[in-house]
PDB file of C-alpha atoms in Angstrom:
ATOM      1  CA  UNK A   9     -11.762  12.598  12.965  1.00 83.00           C
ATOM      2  CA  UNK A  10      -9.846  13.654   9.928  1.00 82.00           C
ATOM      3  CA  UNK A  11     -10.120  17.059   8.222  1.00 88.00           C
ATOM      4  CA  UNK A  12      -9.928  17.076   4.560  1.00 89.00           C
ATOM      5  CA  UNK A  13      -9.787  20.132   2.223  1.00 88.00           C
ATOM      6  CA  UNK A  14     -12.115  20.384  -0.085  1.00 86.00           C
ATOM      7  CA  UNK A  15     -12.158  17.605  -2.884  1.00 83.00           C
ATOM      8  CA  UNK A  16     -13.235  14.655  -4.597  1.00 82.00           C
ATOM      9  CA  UNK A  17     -11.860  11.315  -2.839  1.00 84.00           C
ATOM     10  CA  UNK A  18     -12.049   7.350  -2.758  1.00 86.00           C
ATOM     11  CA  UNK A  19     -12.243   5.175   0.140  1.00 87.00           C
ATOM     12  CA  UNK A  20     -11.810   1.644   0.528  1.00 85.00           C
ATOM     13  CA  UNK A  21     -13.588  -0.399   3.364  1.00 84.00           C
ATOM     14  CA  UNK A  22     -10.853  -3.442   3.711  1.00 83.00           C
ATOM     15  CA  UNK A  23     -12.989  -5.502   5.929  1.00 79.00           C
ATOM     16  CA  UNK A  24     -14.154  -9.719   5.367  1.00 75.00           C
ATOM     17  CA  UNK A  25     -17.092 -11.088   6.737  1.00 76.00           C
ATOM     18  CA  UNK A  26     -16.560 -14.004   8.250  1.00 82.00           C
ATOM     19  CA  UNK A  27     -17.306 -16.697   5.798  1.00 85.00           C
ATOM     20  CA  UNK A  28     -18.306 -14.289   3.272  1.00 80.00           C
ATOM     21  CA  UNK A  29     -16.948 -13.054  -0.221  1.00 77.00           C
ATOM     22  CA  UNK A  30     -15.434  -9.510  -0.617  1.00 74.00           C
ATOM     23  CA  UNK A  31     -14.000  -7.158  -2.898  1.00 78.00           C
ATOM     24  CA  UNK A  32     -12.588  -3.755  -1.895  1.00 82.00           C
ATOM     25  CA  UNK A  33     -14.075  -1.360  -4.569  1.00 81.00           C
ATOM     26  CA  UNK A  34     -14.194   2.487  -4.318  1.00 84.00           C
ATOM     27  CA  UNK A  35     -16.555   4.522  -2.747  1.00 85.00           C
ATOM     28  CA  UNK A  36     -16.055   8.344  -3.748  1.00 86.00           C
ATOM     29  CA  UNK A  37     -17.096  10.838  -1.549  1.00 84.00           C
ATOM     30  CA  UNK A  38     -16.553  14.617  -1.988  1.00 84.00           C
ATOM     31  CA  UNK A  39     -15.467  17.648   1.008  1.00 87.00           C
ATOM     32  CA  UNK A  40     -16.735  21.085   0.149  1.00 86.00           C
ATOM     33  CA  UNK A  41     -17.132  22.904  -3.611  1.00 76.00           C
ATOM     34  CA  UNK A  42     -15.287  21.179  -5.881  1.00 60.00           C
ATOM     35  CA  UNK A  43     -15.542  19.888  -9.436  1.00 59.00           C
ATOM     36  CA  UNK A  44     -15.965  16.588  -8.621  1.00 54.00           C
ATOM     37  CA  UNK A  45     -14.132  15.417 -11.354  1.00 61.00           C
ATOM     38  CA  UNK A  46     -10.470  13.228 -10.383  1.00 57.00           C
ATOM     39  CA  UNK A  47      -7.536  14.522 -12.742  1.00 60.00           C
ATOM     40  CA  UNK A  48      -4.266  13.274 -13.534  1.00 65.00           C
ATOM     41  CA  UNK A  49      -2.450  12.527 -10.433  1.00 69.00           C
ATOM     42  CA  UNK A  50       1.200  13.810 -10.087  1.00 80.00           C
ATOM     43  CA  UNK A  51       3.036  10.789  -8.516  1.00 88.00           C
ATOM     44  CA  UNK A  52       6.476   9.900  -9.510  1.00 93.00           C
ATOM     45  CA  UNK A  53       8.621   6.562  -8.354  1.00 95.00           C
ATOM     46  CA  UNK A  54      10.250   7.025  -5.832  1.00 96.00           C
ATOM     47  CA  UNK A  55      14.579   6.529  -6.022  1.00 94.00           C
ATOM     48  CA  UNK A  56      15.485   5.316  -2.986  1.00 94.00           C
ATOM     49  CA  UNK A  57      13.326   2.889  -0.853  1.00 97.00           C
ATOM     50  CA  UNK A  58      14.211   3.368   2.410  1.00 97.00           C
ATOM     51  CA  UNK A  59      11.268   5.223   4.852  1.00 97.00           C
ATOM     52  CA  UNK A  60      12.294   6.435   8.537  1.00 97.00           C
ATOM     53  CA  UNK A  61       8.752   7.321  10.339  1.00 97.00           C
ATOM     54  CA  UNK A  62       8.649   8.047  13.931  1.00 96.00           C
ATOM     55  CA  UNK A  63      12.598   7.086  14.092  1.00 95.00           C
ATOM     56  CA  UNK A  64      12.237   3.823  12.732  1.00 97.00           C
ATOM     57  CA  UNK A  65      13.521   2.573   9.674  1.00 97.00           C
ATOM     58  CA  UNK A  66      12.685   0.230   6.861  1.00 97.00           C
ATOM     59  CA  UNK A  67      13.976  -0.440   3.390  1.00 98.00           C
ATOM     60  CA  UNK A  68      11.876  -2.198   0.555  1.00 98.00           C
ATOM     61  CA  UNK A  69      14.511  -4.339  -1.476  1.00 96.00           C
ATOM     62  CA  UNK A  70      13.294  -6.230  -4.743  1.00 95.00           C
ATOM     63  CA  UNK A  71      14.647  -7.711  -7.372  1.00 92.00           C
ATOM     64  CA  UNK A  72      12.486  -5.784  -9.961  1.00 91.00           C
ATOM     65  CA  UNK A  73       8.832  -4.438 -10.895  1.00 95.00           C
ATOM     66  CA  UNK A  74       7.485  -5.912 -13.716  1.00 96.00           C
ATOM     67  CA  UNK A  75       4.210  -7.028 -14.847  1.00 95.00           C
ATOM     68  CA  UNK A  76       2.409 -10.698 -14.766  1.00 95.00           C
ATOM     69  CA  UNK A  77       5.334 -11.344 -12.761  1.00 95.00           C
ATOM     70  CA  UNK A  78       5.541 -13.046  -8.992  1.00 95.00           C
ATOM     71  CA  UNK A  79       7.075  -9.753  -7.045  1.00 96.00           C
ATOM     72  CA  UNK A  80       8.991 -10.244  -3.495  1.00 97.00           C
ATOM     73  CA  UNK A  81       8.722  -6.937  -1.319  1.00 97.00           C
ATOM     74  CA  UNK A  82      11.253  -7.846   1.298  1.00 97.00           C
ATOM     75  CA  UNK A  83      10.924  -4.812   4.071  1.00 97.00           C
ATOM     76  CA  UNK A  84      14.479  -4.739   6.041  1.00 97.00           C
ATOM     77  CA  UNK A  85      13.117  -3.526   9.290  1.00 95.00           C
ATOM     78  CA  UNK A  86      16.480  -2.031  10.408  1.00 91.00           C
ATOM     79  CA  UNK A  87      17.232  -2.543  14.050  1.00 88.00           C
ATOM     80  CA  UNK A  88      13.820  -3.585  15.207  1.00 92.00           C
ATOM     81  CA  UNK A  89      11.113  -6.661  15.256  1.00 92.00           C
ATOM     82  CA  UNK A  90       7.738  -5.405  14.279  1.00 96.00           C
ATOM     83  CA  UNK A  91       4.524  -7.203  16.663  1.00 96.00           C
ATOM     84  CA  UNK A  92       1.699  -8.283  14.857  1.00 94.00           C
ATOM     85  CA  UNK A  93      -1.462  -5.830  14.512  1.00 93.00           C
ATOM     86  CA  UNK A  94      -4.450  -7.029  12.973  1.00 89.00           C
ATOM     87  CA  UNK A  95      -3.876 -10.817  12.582  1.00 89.00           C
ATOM     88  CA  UNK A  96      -0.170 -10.331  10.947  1.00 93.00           C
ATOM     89  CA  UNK A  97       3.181  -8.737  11.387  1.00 95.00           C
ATOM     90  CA  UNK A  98       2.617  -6.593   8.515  1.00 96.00           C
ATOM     91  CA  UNK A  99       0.103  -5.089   6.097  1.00 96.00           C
ATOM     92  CA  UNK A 100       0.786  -4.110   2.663  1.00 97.00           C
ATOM     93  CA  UNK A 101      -1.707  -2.241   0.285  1.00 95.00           C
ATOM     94  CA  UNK A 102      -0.934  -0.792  -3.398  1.00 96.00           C
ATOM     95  CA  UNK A 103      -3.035   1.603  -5.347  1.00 94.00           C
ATOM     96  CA  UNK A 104      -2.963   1.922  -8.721  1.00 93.00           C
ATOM     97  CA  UNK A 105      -2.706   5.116 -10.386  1.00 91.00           C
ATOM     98  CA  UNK A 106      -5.937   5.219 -11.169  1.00 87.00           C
ATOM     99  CA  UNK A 107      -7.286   4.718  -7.643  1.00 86.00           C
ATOM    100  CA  UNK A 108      -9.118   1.931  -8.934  1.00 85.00           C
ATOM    101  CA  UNK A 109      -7.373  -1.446  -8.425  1.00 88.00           C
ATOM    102  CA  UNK A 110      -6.603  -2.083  -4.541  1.00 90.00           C
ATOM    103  CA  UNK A 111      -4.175  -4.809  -3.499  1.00 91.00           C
ATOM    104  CA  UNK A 112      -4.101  -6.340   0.097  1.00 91.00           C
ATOM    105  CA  UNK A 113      -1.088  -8.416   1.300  1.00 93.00           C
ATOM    106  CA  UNK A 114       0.083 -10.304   4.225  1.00 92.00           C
ATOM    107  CA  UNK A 115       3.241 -11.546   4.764  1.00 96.00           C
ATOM    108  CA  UNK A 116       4.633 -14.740   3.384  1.00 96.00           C
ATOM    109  CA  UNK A 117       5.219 -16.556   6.725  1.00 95.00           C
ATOM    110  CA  UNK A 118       4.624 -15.150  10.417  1.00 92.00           C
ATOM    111  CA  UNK A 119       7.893 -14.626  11.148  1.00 93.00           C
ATOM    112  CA  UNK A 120       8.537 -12.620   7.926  1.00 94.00           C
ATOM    113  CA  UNK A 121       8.670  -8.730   6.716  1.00 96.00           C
ATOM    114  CA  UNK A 122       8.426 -10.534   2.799  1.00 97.00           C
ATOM    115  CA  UNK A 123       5.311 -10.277   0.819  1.00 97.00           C
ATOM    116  CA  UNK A 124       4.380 -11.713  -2.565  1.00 97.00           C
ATOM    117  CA  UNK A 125       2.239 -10.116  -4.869  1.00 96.00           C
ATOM    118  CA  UNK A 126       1.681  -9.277  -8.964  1.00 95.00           C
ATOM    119  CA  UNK A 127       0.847  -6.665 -11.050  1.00 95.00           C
ATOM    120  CA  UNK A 128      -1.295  -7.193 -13.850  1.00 93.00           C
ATOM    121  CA  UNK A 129      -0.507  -3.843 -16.048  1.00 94.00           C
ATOM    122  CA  UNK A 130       2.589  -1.670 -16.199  1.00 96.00           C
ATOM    123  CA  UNK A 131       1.943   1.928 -14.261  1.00 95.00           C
ATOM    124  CA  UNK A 132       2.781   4.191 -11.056  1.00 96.00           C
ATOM    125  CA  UNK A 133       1.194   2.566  -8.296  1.00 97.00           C
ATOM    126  CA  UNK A 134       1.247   3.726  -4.546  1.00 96.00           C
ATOM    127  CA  UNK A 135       1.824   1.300  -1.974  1.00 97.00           C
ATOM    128  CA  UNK A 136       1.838   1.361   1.763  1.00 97.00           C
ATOM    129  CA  UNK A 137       3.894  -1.025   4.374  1.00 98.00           C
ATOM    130  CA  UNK A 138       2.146  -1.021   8.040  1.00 97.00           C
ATOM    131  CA  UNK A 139       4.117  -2.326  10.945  1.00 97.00           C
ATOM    132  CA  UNK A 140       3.681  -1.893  14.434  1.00 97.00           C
ATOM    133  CA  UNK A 141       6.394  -0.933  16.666  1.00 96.00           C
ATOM    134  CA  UNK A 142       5.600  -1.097  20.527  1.00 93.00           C
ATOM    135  CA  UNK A 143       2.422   0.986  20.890  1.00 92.00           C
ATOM    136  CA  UNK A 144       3.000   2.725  17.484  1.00 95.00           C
ATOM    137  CA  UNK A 145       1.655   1.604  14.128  1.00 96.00           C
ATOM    138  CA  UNK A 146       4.329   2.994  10.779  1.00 97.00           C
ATOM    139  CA  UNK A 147       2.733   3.122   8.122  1.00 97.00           C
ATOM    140  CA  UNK A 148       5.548   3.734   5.321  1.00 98.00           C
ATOM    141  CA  UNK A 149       4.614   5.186   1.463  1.00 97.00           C
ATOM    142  CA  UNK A 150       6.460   4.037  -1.086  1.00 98.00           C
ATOM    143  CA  UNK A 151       5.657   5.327  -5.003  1.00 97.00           C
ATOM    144  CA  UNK A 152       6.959   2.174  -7.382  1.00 97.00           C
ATOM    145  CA  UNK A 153       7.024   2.263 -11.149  1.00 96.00           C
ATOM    146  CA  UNK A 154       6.107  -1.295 -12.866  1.00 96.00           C
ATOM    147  CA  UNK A 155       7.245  -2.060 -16.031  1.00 95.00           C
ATOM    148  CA  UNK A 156       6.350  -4.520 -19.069  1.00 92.00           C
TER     149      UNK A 156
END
């Protein structure tokens, strides 16, 4: 159960059917009176890229964030070896600003924190790192700011 003030929200179901095509689109859904109308957001790029959540640190290192470009996240998990959890040893999603364009990656290898993905327009998107620790699943937010 989650409890959500009241407000207009997207979800995205991330599943596959086995041996069927899928796209992650939006579904919005609203909580209580609201307006029911999505304004500006208010996210700004983050300056540093290194996340501690439930003790355990990880830095996001890249060379750069530009568009129609081949990007390498590399996630230094300091001091630790994630597990895989869900098929991988890490999960990364990014949001656009919009909340309209969804991006799901797995690492390059299985051995690997590094993931390879590309943006195809300039803009604040929100992106999410998911390793599992033990028993524990991180889930680390990073805001990044992609340029032409």
């Amino acid at each position: 159960k989650v409890s959500l003030p009241g407000h207009s929200y997207k979800a995205f179901v991330d599943i596959k059917p086995k041996g069927l095509q899928y796209s992650v689109t939006p579904i919005e859904f609203h909580v209580g009176e609201t307006n029911h109308e999505h304004g500006d957001n208010e996210l700004v790029a983050d300056t540093g890229f290194t996340k501690t959540i439930n003790g355990q640190t990880v830095e996001l290192t890249t060379e750069s964030f530009e568009v129609n470009k081949e990007i390498t996240l590399n996630f230094d998990v300091k001091d630790a070896t994630p597990e895989p959890h869900l098929g991988a040893l890490g999960h990364v999603v990014v949001l656009d600003e919009d909340g309209e364009k969804y991006i799901h990656v797995h690492p390059v290898a299985d051995d690997k924190t590094v993931f390879e993905t590309q943006f195809d327009k300039p803009g604040i998107y929100k992106l999410w790192a998911e390793f599992k620790f033990g028993e524990q699943v991180n889930v680390y937010p990073f805001v990044i700011e992609v340029k032409e």
